[in-house]
Short mmCIF file of C-alpha atoms in Angstrom, two decimals:
data_model
loop_
_atom_site.label_atom_id
_atom_site.label_comp_id
_atom_site.label_asym_id
_atom_site.label_seq_id
_atom_site.Cartn_x
_atom_site.Cartn_y
_atom_site.Cartn_z
CA MET A 1 -97.83 -154.35 -70.10
CA ASN A 2 -96.59 -156.08 -73.36
CA THR A 3 -93.47 -156.06 -74.90
CA ASP A 4 -91.98 -157.13 -78.01
CA TRP A 5 -88.07 -158.25 -78.03
CA SER A 6 -88.14 -158.74 -81.63
CA ILE A 7 -87.57 -155.01 -82.01
CA LEU A 8 -83.80 -155.51 -81.18
CA TRP A 9 -83.87 -157.52 -84.30
CA GLY A 10 -84.80 -154.67 -86.34
CA GLU A 11 -83.83 -151.27 -86.92
CA ALA A 12 -83.55 -150.60 -83.31
CA GLY A 13 -80.92 -153.50 -82.89
CA TRP A 14 -78.54 -151.42 -85.38
CA SER A 15 -78.82 -148.18 -83.45
CA ILE A 16 -78.18 -149.84 -80.45
CA LEU A 17 -75.02 -151.15 -82.39
CA THR A 18 -74.02 -147.99 -83.74
CA GLY A 19 -74.47 -146.41 -80.08
CA LEU A 20 -71.95 -149.35 -78.74
CA ASN A 21 -69.48 -147.96 -81.66
CA PHE A 22 -69.52 -144.39 -80.22
CA THR A 23 -69.53 -145.50 -76.95
CA LEU A 24 -66.53 -147.28 -77.37
CA LYS A 25 -64.63 -144.68 -79.35
CA LEU A 26 -65.40 -142.50 -76.71
CA ALA A 27 -64.23 -144.84 -73.95
CA ILE A 28 -61.02 -145.88 -76.32
CA CYS A 29 -60.12 -142.19 -76.66
CA SER A 30 -60.65 -140.58 -73.40
CA LEU A 31 -58.74 -143.84 -71.43
CA ILE A 32 -55.62 -143.49 -73.59
CA LEU A 33 -55.78 -139.66 -73.15
CA ALA A 34 -56.83 -140.28 -69.21
CA VAL A 35 -54.28 -143.05 -68.66
CA SER A 36 -51.00 -140.65 -70.36
CA ILE A 37 -51.95 -137.48 -68.22
CA GLY A 38 -52.64 -139.99 -65.10
CA PHE A 39 -48.77 -141.01 -65.22
CA ALA A 40 -47.43 -137.96 -66.81
CA MET A 41 -48.96 -135.92 -63.39
CA GLY A 42 -48.45 -138.92 -61.08
CA THR A 43 -44.84 -139.15 -61.68
CA LEU A 44 -44.56 -135.48 -61.73
CA ARG A 45 -45.98 -135.32 -57.97
CA TRP A 46 -44.07 -138.31 -56.92
CA ILE A 47 -41.08 -136.46 -58.24
CA GLY A 48 -42.04 -133.82 -55.76
CA TRP A 49 -40.49 -130.46 -58.05
CA ARG A 50 -41.22 -127.80 -55.67
CA TRP A 51 -42.86 -125.76 -58.65
CA ALA A 52 -45.13 -128.23 -60.34
CA GLU A 53 -46.82 -129.54 -57.07
CA PRO A 54 -49.06 -126.91 -56.42
CA ILE A 55 -50.48 -126.53 -59.77
CA CYS A 56 -50.46 -130.54 -60.03
CA TRP A 57 -52.24 -130.72 -56.50
CA PHE A 58 -54.94 -127.85 -57.74
CA PHE A 59 -55.89 -129.85 -60.88
CA VAL A 60 -55.90 -133.46 -59.27
CA GLU A 61 -58.30 -131.75 -56.46
CA PHE A 62 -60.23 -129.57 -58.69
CA SER A 63 -61.07 -132.26 -61.21
CA ARG A 64 -61.59 -135.03 -58.51
CA ASN A 65 -63.87 -133.17 -56.54
CA THR A 66 -66.41 -132.23 -59.42
CA PRO A 67 -69.06 -134.09 -61.02
CA PRO A 68 -67.82 -135.34 -64.52
CA VAL A 69 -71.83 -134.19 -66.17
CA VAL A 70 -70.84 -130.66 -65.31
CA GLN A 71 -67.11 -130.79 -66.41
CA ILE A 72 -68.77 -132.30 -69.42
CA LEU A 73 -70.89 -129.31 -69.78
CA PHE A 74 -68.27 -126.69 -69.33
CA TRP A 75 -66.23 -128.27 -71.77
CA TYR A 76 -68.95 -128.15 -74.25
CA PHE A 77 -70.65 -124.82 -73.98
CA SER A 78 -67.02 -122.50 -73.09
CA ALA A 79 -64.30 -124.43 -75.05
CA SER A 80 -64.49 -121.66 -77.62
CA TYR A 81 -63.57 -118.84 -74.81
CA ILE A 82 -60.50 -121.54 -73.59
CA LEU A 83 -59.21 -123.23 -76.80
CA PRO A 84 -57.16 -121.99 -79.18
CA GLN A 85 -59.41 -120.78 -82.28
CA PRO A 86 -57.69 -123.37 -85.12
CA LEU A 87 -58.17 -126.21 -82.58
CA PHE A 88 -61.74 -125.35 -81.64
CA ILE A 89 -62.54 -125.06 -85.32
CA ALA A 90 -61.04 -128.08 -86.14
CA LEU A 91 -63.03 -129.83 -83.70
CA ARG A 92 -66.22 -128.24 -84.44
CA ASP A 93 -65.99 -129.46 -88.27
CA PHE A 94 -65.14 -132.48 -86.96
CA GLY A 95 -68.41 -132.64 -84.28
CA TYR A 96 -67.40 -130.69 -81.20
CA GLU A 97 -69.72 -132.91 -79.04
CA MET A 98 -66.97 -135.56 -79.00
CA GLY A 99 -64.44 -133.93 -78.35
CA ALA A 100 -65.74 -132.10 -75.43
CA ALA A 101 -66.80 -135.36 -74.12
CA VAL A 102 -63.35 -136.74 -74.68
CA ILE A 103 -61.61 -133.79 -73.17
CA ALA A 104 -63.78 -133.66 -70.03
CA LEU A 105 -63.65 -137.58 -69.18
CA SER A 106 -59.87 -137.66 -69.67
CA ILE A 107 -59.57 -134.85 -67.47
CA TYR A 108 -61.70 -136.18 -65.11
CA HIS A 109 -60.15 -140.08 -65.20
CA GLY A 110 -56.75 -138.48 -65.69
CA ALA A 111 -56.64 -137.08 -61.99
CA PHE A 112 -57.79 -140.38 -60.54
CA PHE A 113 -55.19 -142.51 -62.67
CA SER A 114 -52.79 -139.54 -61.54
CA GLU A 115 -53.25 -140.30 -57.85
CA VAL A 116 -53.09 -143.98 -58.51
CA VAL A 117 -50.07 -143.90 -60.34
CA ARG A 118 -48.56 -141.81 -57.59
CA ALA A 119 -49.35 -144.43 -54.94
CA GLY A 120 -48.23 -147.14 -56.84
CA LEU A 121 -44.58 -145.20 -57.05
CA ASN A 122 -45.13 -144.48 -53.27
CA ALA A 123 -45.31 -147.84 -52.64
CA ILE A 124 -41.66 -148.92 -53.86
CA PRO A 125 -39.14 -148.45 -51.67
CA ARG A 126 -37.34 -145.23 -52.01
CA GLY A 127 -33.74 -147.00 -52.25
CA GLN A 128 -34.87 -148.66 -55.38
CA LEU A 129 -34.75 -145.34 -57.18
CA GLU A 130 -31.56 -144.37 -55.19
CA ALA A 131 -29.59 -147.48 -56.60
CA ALA A 132 -30.81 -147.03 -60.34
CA ARG A 133 -29.26 -143.50 -59.97
CA ALA A 134 -26.32 -144.81 -58.36
CA LEU A 135 -25.66 -147.27 -61.40
CA GLY A 136 -25.63 -144.75 -63.29
CA LEU A 137 -29.16 -144.13 -64.78
CA GLY A 138 -30.71 -141.10 -65.78
CA LEU A 139 -34.19 -140.30 -64.05
CA GLY A 140 -36.53 -141.48 -67.16
CA GLN A 141 -34.07 -144.68 -67.50
CA ALA A 142 -34.53 -145.46 -63.53
CA LEU A 143 -38.37 -144.57 -64.14
CA ARG A 144 -39.10 -146.72 -66.92
CA ARG A 145 -36.71 -149.48 -66.32
CA VAL A 146 -37.16 -149.76 -62.50
CA LEU A 147 -39.98 -148.31 -61.12
CA TYR A 148 -42.87 -148.55 -63.67
CA PRO A 149 -42.29 -152.26 -64.34
CA GLN A 150 -42.35 -152.96 -60.26
CA ALA A 151 -45.16 -150.15 -59.61
CA LEU A 152 -47.49 -151.63 -62.62
CA ARG A 153 -47.92 -154.80 -60.69
CA ILE A 154 -49.64 -153.20 -57.68
CA LEU A 155 -51.62 -150.68 -60.14
CA VAL A 156 -53.27 -153.35 -62.07
CA PRO A 157 -56.15 -153.79 -60.00
CA PRO A 158 -56.70 -149.92 -59.03
CA LEU A 159 -56.24 -149.19 -62.51
CA VAL A 160 -58.73 -151.60 -63.85
CA ASN A 161 -61.28 -150.36 -61.58
CA GLU A 162 -61.21 -146.71 -62.77
CA ALA A 163 -60.79 -147.93 -66.21
CA THR A 164 -64.16 -149.59 -65.63
CA SER A 165 -66.05 -146.43 -63.75
CA LEU A 166 -64.26 -144.59 -67.15
CA VAL A 167 -66.39 -146.47 -69.33
CA LYS A 168 -69.47 -146.61 -67.03
CA ASN A 169 -69.11 -142.70 -67.12
CA THR A 170 -69.41 -142.79 -70.99
CA SER A 171 -72.91 -142.58 -70.60
CA LEU A 172 -72.70 -139.13 -69.27
CA ALA A 173 -71.97 -137.95 -72.69
CA MET A 174 -75.66 -137.95 -73.42
CA ALA A 175 -76.54 -134.97 -71.93
CA ILE A 176 -74.57 -132.92 -74.82
CA GLY A 177 -76.00 -134.90 -77.74
CA VAL A 178 -73.43 -137.78 -78.23
CA THR A 179 -75.40 -140.75 -80.01
CA GLU A 180 -73.84 -143.65 -77.64
CA LEU A 181 -75.69 -146.34 -76.02
CA THR A 182 -77.66 -144.30 -73.46
CA TYR A 183 -78.84 -141.92 -75.94
CA GLN A 184 -79.71 -144.66 -78.26
CA TYR A 185 -81.99 -145.95 -75.39
CA ARG A 186 -83.94 -142.53 -74.96
CA SER A 187 -84.43 -142.10 -78.95
CA ILE A 188 -85.89 -145.78 -79.12
CA ASP A 189 -87.79 -144.71 -76.11
CA ASN A 190 -89.00 -141.74 -77.37
CA PHE A 191 -89.76 -142.61 -81.00
CA LEU A 192 -90.58 -146.33 -80.75
CA PHE A 193 -92.01 -146.66 -77.07
CA ARG A 194 -90.28 -149.59 -76.73
CA GLY A 195 -88.05 -148.34 -73.82
CA LEU A 196 -88.17 -151.37 -71.72
CA GLU A 197 -86.78 -153.37 -74.20
CA ALA A 198 -84.01 -151.00 -75.07
CA LEU A 199 -82.84 -150.29 -71.57
CA THR A 200 -82.64 -154.12 -71.03
CA ALA A 201 -80.25 -154.27 -74.27
CA VAL A 202 -78.23 -151.29 -73.05
CA THR A 203 -78.08 -152.63 -69.60
CA VAL A 204 -76.48 -156.07 -70.78
CA ILE A 205 -74.21 -154.38 -72.89
CA TYR A 206 -72.86 -152.54 -70.63
CA PHE A 207 -72.67 -155.33 -68.09
CA ILE A 208 -70.56 -157.29 -70.67
CA LEU A 209 -68.44 -154.39 -70.94
CA CYS A 210 -67.54 -153.96 -67.46
CA LEU A 211 -66.86 -157.90 -66.71
CA LEU A 212 -64.82 -157.70 -70.14
CA MET A 213 -62.20 -154.99 -68.42
CA ALA A 214 -62.32 -156.61 -65.21
CA GLY A 215 -61.28 -160.21 -66.60
CA ILE A 216 -58.77 -158.49 -69.10
CA GLY A 217 -57.23 -156.93 -65.77
CA ASN A 218 -56.93 -160.46 -64.54
CA LEU A 219 -55.39 -161.44 -67.47
CA VAL A 220 -53.16 -158.52 -67.15
CA GLN A 221 -52.57 -158.95 -63.69
CA ALA A 222 -51.56 -162.99 -63.90
CA ARG A 223 -49.21 -162.46 -66.94
CA LEU A 224 -47.19 -159.29 -65.13
CA SER A 225 -46.66 -161.31 -61.73
CA ARG A 226 -46.15 -164.92 -63.74
CA HIS A 227 -42.28 -165.06 -62.85
CA ILE A 228 -43.08 -163.51 -59.44
CA HIS A 229 -45.18 -166.76 -58.56
CA ALA A 230 -42.47 -168.72 -60.68
CA ARG A 231 -39.45 -167.53 -58.59
CA SER A 232 -41.32 -167.71 -55.35
CA ALA A 233 -41.70 -171.31 -55.94
CA THR A 234 -38.14 -172.04 -56.44
CA VAL A 235 -36.99 -170.18 -53.52
CA ALA A 236 -39.40 -172.33 -51.35
CA ALA A 237 -38.45 -175.50 -53.29
CA GLY A 238 -35.01 -174.68 -52.85
CA SER A 239 -34.98 -173.73 -49.44
CA GLY A 240 -36.99 -176.57 -48.20
CA LEU A 241 -39.90 -174.52 -47.07
CA SER A 242 -42.67 -175.78 -49.35
CA MET B 1 -70.99 -104.70 -66.84
CA SER B 2 -68.53 -107.92 -66.99
CA ASN B 3 -70.22 -111.43 -67.63
CA TRP B 4 -68.83 -112.12 -63.53
CA GLU B 5 -71.43 -109.86 -62.42
CA ARG B 6 -73.94 -110.91 -64.68
CA VAL B 7 -74.18 -114.29 -63.21
CA TRP B 8 -73.04 -113.27 -59.75
CA THR B 9 -76.34 -111.26 -58.89
CA LEU B 10 -78.60 -111.58 -55.49
CA ALA B 11 -81.31 -113.32 -57.35
CA ASN B 12 -78.66 -116.07 -59.20
CA TRP B 13 -77.05 -116.99 -55.89
CA GLN B 14 -80.74 -117.45 -54.37
CA ARG B 15 -81.47 -119.71 -56.98
CA LEU B 16 -78.37 -121.78 -57.13
CA LEU B 17 -78.70 -121.74 -53.08
CA PHE B 18 -82.47 -122.81 -52.87
CA GLY B 19 -83.88 -123.05 -56.24
CA ASP B 20 -87.26 -121.90 -56.79
CA LEU B 21 -88.19 -122.55 -52.99
CA PHE B 22 -89.41 -119.30 -52.40
CA THR B 23 -91.32 -118.30 -55.35
CA ARG B 24 -92.43 -121.92 -56.69
CA GLY B 25 -92.01 -123.89 -53.39
CA GLN B 26 -89.50 -126.23 -55.02
CA LEU B 27 -86.61 -127.30 -53.55
CA GLY B 28 -83.65 -126.60 -55.68
CA GLY B 29 -80.17 -126.22 -55.93
CA ILE B 30 -77.29 -126.87 -53.52
CA ALA B 31 -80.40 -127.69 -51.08
CA LEU B 32 -81.66 -130.09 -53.41
CA THR B 33 -78.23 -131.19 -54.28
CA LEU B 34 -77.68 -131.62 -50.34
CA THR B 35 -80.48 -133.18 -49.66
CA ILE B 36 -80.66 -136.30 -52.12
CA GLY B 37 -76.76 -136.73 -51.48
CA LEU B 38 -77.16 -136.70 -47.94
CA LEU B 39 -80.00 -138.92 -47.84
CA ALA B 40 -77.96 -141.55 -50.41
CA ILE B 41 -75.23 -141.60 -48.11
CA LEU B 42 -77.22 -142.39 -45.00
CA GLY B 43 -79.09 -145.24 -46.93
CA SER B 44 -76.10 -146.59 -48.84
CA THR B 45 -74.51 -146.95 -45.60
CA LEU B 46 -77.05 -148.55 -43.97
CA ILE B 47 -77.02 -151.15 -47.32
CA GLY B 48 -73.23 -151.15 -47.67
CA ALA B 49 -72.97 -152.29 -44.03
CA ILE B 50 -75.36 -155.09 -43.97
CA VAL B 51 -74.42 -156.56 -47.65
CA GLY B 52 -70.91 -156.25 -46.59
CA LEU B 53 -71.37 -158.18 -43.44
CA MET B 54 -73.56 -160.64 -45.45
CA ARG B 55 -70.24 -160.91 -47.96
CA ASN B 56 -68.12 -161.77 -45.09
CA SER B 57 -70.58 -164.26 -43.68
CA PRO B 58 -69.72 -168.08 -44.24
CA ARG B 59 -73.05 -169.40 -45.10
CA ARG B 60 -73.71 -169.70 -48.99
CA SER B 61 -77.19 -168.33 -48.63
CA LEU B 62 -76.18 -165.19 -46.86
CA ASN B 63 -73.20 -164.55 -49.16
CA VAL B 64 -73.93 -165.70 -52.89
CA PRO B 65 -76.76 -163.03 -52.84
CA ALA B 66 -74.67 -160.31 -51.32
CA MET B 67 -72.20 -160.57 -54.14
CA ILE B 68 -74.84 -160.96 -56.87
CA TYR B 69 -76.18 -157.82 -55.72
CA VAL B 70 -72.80 -156.09 -55.66
CA GLN B 71 -71.98 -157.42 -59.13
CA ALA B 72 -75.41 -156.44 -60.66
CA PHE B 73 -75.22 -152.27 -59.32
CA ARG B 74 -71.40 -151.68 -59.60
CA ASN B 75 -71.18 -153.27 -63.24
CA VAL B 76 -73.50 -150.87 -64.68
CA PRO B 77 -73.55 -146.93 -65.01
CA LEU B 78 -75.76 -145.02 -62.70
CA LEU B 79 -77.39 -142.94 -65.17
CA ILE B 80 -78.61 -146.56 -66.51
CA LEU B 81 -80.17 -146.99 -62.84
CA VAL B 82 -81.30 -143.91 -62.85
CA PHE B 83 -83.52 -144.44 -66.16
CA TRP B 84 -84.35 -147.54 -64.48
CA ALA B 85 -85.96 -146.31 -61.27
CA TYR B 86 -87.82 -143.62 -63.63
CA PHE B 87 -89.32 -144.71 -66.63
CA VAL B 88 -89.44 -148.43 -65.52
CA PRO B 89 -91.86 -148.23 -62.86
CA PRO B 90 -94.58 -145.98 -64.81
CA ALA B 91 -94.85 -148.39 -67.77
CA LEU B 92 -95.54 -151.06 -64.74
CA GLY B 93 -98.53 -149.14 -63.31
CA PHE B 94 -97.11 -147.28 -60.40
CA GLN B 95 -96.04 -143.92 -59.85
CA ILE B 96 -92.71 -142.51 -58.94
CA SER B 97 -91.52 -138.88 -58.12
CA LYS B 98 -88.40 -137.84 -59.95
CA PHE B 99 -86.97 -137.26 -56.34
CA MET B 100 -86.92 -140.77 -55.49
CA SER B 101 -86.16 -142.42 -58.32
CA VAL B 102 -82.57 -140.63 -58.07
CA LEU B 103 -83.00 -141.28 -54.74
CA ILE B 104 -83.49 -145.10 -55.06
CA ALA B 105 -81.16 -145.60 -57.60
CA LEU B 106 -77.99 -143.52 -56.27
CA THR B 107 -78.80 -145.66 -52.82
CA LEU B 108 -78.71 -148.33 -54.86
CA PHE B 109 -75.56 -147.71 -56.43
CA THR B 110 -73.46 -146.56 -53.79
CA GLY B 111 -74.57 -149.11 -51.53
CA ALA B 112 -72.88 -151.81 -53.33
CA TYR B 113 -69.79 -149.97 -53.40
CA ILE B 114 -69.88 -149.32 -49.56
CA ALA B 115 -70.32 -153.14 -48.91
CA GLU B 116 -67.46 -154.10 -50.97
CA ILE B 117 -65.56 -151.32 -48.74
CA VAL B 118 -67.04 -152.96 -45.16
CA HIS B 119 -66.13 -156.11 -46.79
CA GLY B 120 -62.54 -155.36 -47.36
CA GLY B 121 -62.36 -153.03 -43.94
CA ILE B 122 -63.63 -156.46 -42.34
CA LYS B 123 -61.10 -158.45 -43.80
CA SER B 124 -58.17 -156.02 -42.53
CA VAL B 125 -58.40 -156.59 -38.94
CA ALA B 126 -56.24 -159.03 -38.04
CA PRO B 127 -57.84 -162.69 -37.80
CA ALA B 128 -55.45 -162.67 -34.04
CA ASN B 129 -58.34 -160.38 -32.64
CA ILE B 130 -61.07 -162.68 -33.11
CA GLU B 131 -59.21 -165.47 -31.53
CA ALA B 132 -58.24 -163.37 -28.72
CA GLY B 133 -62.11 -162.33 -28.24
CA ARG B 134 -63.08 -165.87 -28.67
CA ALA B 135 -60.10 -166.86 -25.74
CA LEU B 136 -61.64 -164.07 -23.59
CA GLY B 137 -64.97 -166.12 -24.04
CA LEU B 138 -66.75 -163.57 -25.67
CA ALA B 139 -69.65 -164.75 -27.86
CA GLY B 140 -70.16 -163.97 -31.90
CA TYR B 141 -72.07 -161.03 -32.04
CA GLN B 142 -69.59 -159.48 -29.12
CA ILE B 143 -66.23 -160.51 -30.92
CA HIS B 144 -67.85 -158.70 -33.90
CA THR B 145 -69.71 -155.45 -32.17
CA LYS B 146 -66.95 -154.88 -29.94
CA ILE B 147 -63.83 -155.39 -31.49
CA VAL B 148 -64.24 -156.43 -34.88
CA LEU B 149 -66.43 -153.68 -36.61
CA PRO B 150 -64.81 -150.65 -34.56
CA GLN B 151 -61.30 -151.35 -36.06
CA ALA B 152 -63.11 -152.13 -39.10
CA PHE B 153 -64.94 -149.12 -39.47
CA PHE B 154 -61.70 -146.51 -38.24
CA ASN B 155 -59.62 -148.72 -41.71
CA MET B 156 -62.54 -147.88 -43.99
CA LEU B 157 -62.96 -144.20 -43.44
CA PRO B 158 -60.75 -142.91 -45.87
CA ALA B 159 -62.41 -145.01 -48.92
CA LEU B 160 -65.67 -144.17 -47.40
CA ALA B 161 -64.80 -140.33 -47.49
CA GLY B 162 -63.85 -141.38 -51.28
CA ARG B 163 -67.37 -142.60 -52.08
CA TYR B 164 -69.52 -140.16 -50.01
CA VAL B 165 -67.78 -137.44 -52.20
CA VAL B 166 -68.50 -139.37 -55.22
CA SER B 167 -71.76 -139.52 -54.40
CA ILE B 168 -72.29 -136.13 -53.36
CA LYS B 169 -70.95 -135.86 -57.59
CA ASN B 170 -73.26 -138.07 -58.55
CA THR B 171 -76.42 -136.41 -57.71
CA SER B 172 -75.68 -134.34 -60.78
CA LEU B 173 -77.31 -136.77 -62.86
CA ALA B 174 -80.60 -135.98 -61.75
CA PHE B 175 -80.57 -133.03 -63.95
CA LEU B 176 -81.26 -135.71 -66.74
CA ILE B 177 -84.69 -136.48 -65.49
CA GLY B 178 -85.37 -132.66 -65.29
CA LEU B 179 -84.65 -132.46 -61.57
CA THR B 180 -83.88 -128.86 -60.42
CA ASP B 181 -80.62 -129.26 -58.93
CA LEU B 182 -77.95 -127.06 -58.99
CA THR B 183 -76.60 -128.31 -62.39
CA GLU B 184 -79.59 -128.03 -63.30
CA ILE B 185 -80.27 -124.12 -61.67
CA GLY B 186 -76.97 -123.50 -63.17
CA LYS B 187 -77.66 -124.89 -66.74
CA GLN B 188 -81.07 -122.34 -66.87
CA ILE B 189 -78.76 -119.48 -65.73
CA GLY B 190 -76.63 -119.97 -68.27
CA ALA B 191 -79.26 -120.67 -71.00
CA ARG B 192 -81.06 -117.27 -69.62
CA LEU B 193 -77.89 -115.24 -70.30
CA MET B 194 -76.54 -117.01 -73.06
CA THR B 195 -73.19 -114.99 -73.30
CA ALA B 196 -71.48 -116.47 -70.14
CA PRO B 197 -71.31 -120.11 -70.31
CA LEU B 198 -67.48 -120.05 -69.05
CA GLU B 199 -68.76 -118.10 -65.87
CA VAL B 200 -71.71 -120.05 -65.45
CA TYR B 201 -69.95 -122.95 -65.56
CA LEU B 202 -67.05 -122.29 -63.52
CA THR B 203 -69.35 -121.03 -60.76
CA LEU B 204 -71.06 -124.39 -60.64
CA LEU B 205 -67.62 -126.19 -60.65
CA ILE B 206 -66.62 -123.64 -57.67
CA ILE B 207 -69.71 -124.80 -55.72
CA TYR B 208 -68.84 -128.45 -56.28
CA PHE B 209 -65.34 -128.18 -55.48
CA VAL B 210 -66.24 -126.48 -51.93
CA VAL B 211 -69.35 -128.77 -50.99
CA ASN B 212 -67.35 -131.58 -51.52
CA ARG B 213 -63.71 -130.72 -50.04
CA ALA B 214 -65.98 -129.73 -46.85
CA ILE B 215 -67.25 -133.07 -46.76
CA SER B 216 -64.00 -134.88 -46.92
CA ALA B 217 -62.57 -132.38 -44.50
CA LEU B 218 -65.46 -133.57 -42.25
CA VAL B 219 -64.49 -136.66 -42.68
CA ARG B 220 -61.15 -136.70 -42.02
CA LEU B 221 -61.61 -135.28 -38.54
CA LEU B 222 -62.85 -138.91 -37.63
CA GLU B 223 -59.25 -139.71 -38.60
CA ASP B 224 -57.85 -138.62 -35.42
CA ARG B 225 -57.67 -141.72 -33.54
CA LYS B 226 -58.13 -140.24 -30.27
CA ARG B 227 -61.54 -138.28 -31.28
CA PHE B 228 -62.84 -141.40 -33.20
CA ASN B 229 -62.61 -143.19 -29.77
CA ARG B 230 -64.30 -140.73 -27.98
CA LEU B 231 -67.38 -140.48 -30.72
CA PHE B 232 -67.49 -143.96 -31.19
CA LEU B 233 -66.62 -146.51 -28.54
CA ARG B 234 -66.69 -143.92 -25.50
CA ILE B 235 -63.01 -144.25 -24.43
#
């Protein structure tokens, strides 16, 4: 077979870049929403209010156990029955494909994030919360100043894993016609018959995106735990055990 | 007639379960989803076990290729892998069926994740176990098969269950290259009725939910130490 890599510097290259633009927008919007859902839901489940527990359990289990593509299709085709009409009309004028993909991906990954957050909070000894409450901090203050900072340190690697899988799952939005990277590859294959070149380019872009996420995760992790290393080094030096 | 009655007819359920098996002889629906899913689970567990063991080996000639495989397949969306397996082989001159391309892509993708789980599982076994085995005079392969792997496998079960559920969910990508799996049948039913998308897609979500809960419940049965020992260690 003959390949012509120069097409990537022409129109095809531009359409891949616009695809990247949409992929990034989709990823960032759903990442912000998913992390918020995750923290809210995870904290709610960790607190364990009796009336909230079954609802949260059902939400998390239902969205974790169903395929993201079907969720995207569900939100795309049946949103007009579920969403309040003014919201739906606003989203429709804006271009509803993107909205459906963002809603579905943030709910799907929000469920995973909430499990991660709950596990992180559970890993902190209960005494920390009790001590914070005993010092007169409210529940919100105790969470913000005592529990989250400690939990985040443990949470960064799983959170980054989840975020990477969210970025990968944005490729599913092509099922409803969001013009992101994978969609652009399909259209280049259909109109220019240069599938292999476009597919290679798109694969490399996804690969670089995922590696970047992992790199950022490592940086954040190092930054969050730098004073721990410093402290343990001083403790070790002071005790003469180093 | 309500929308639910229109969706939940006998003919529709038959199609959701078996696809067009009885009319056109093509397997589809839940049967196809489960076939792809279970074959991919078997294949990826095999690949994952081999690659995970390779990653743990001290030899560079073994652990470097294993690491490259894991990084290459974990950092790319599964959909892209499916497209590689489906659109590229014909361009290079050999034919591949839709079923095979989805199966290959899913197996390689899940295999990379399972390799990481196996790698972590083996590392989770305390090194004193290996030293004890060596002190008892066991050979290297005996230490692995009798001491390290059974414990590692037990530790890996929760992560494996999660991965198996994900790979059943991922079979739903098959509809994007035109295989009549559960999602595609659902889409067809929805397109034919036109008026009941909410009911159709809720039905799909419920079916996937039930299937996946059943699979994770099956793996959870093994998380009982006594049952696990009886099945795998004959103790």
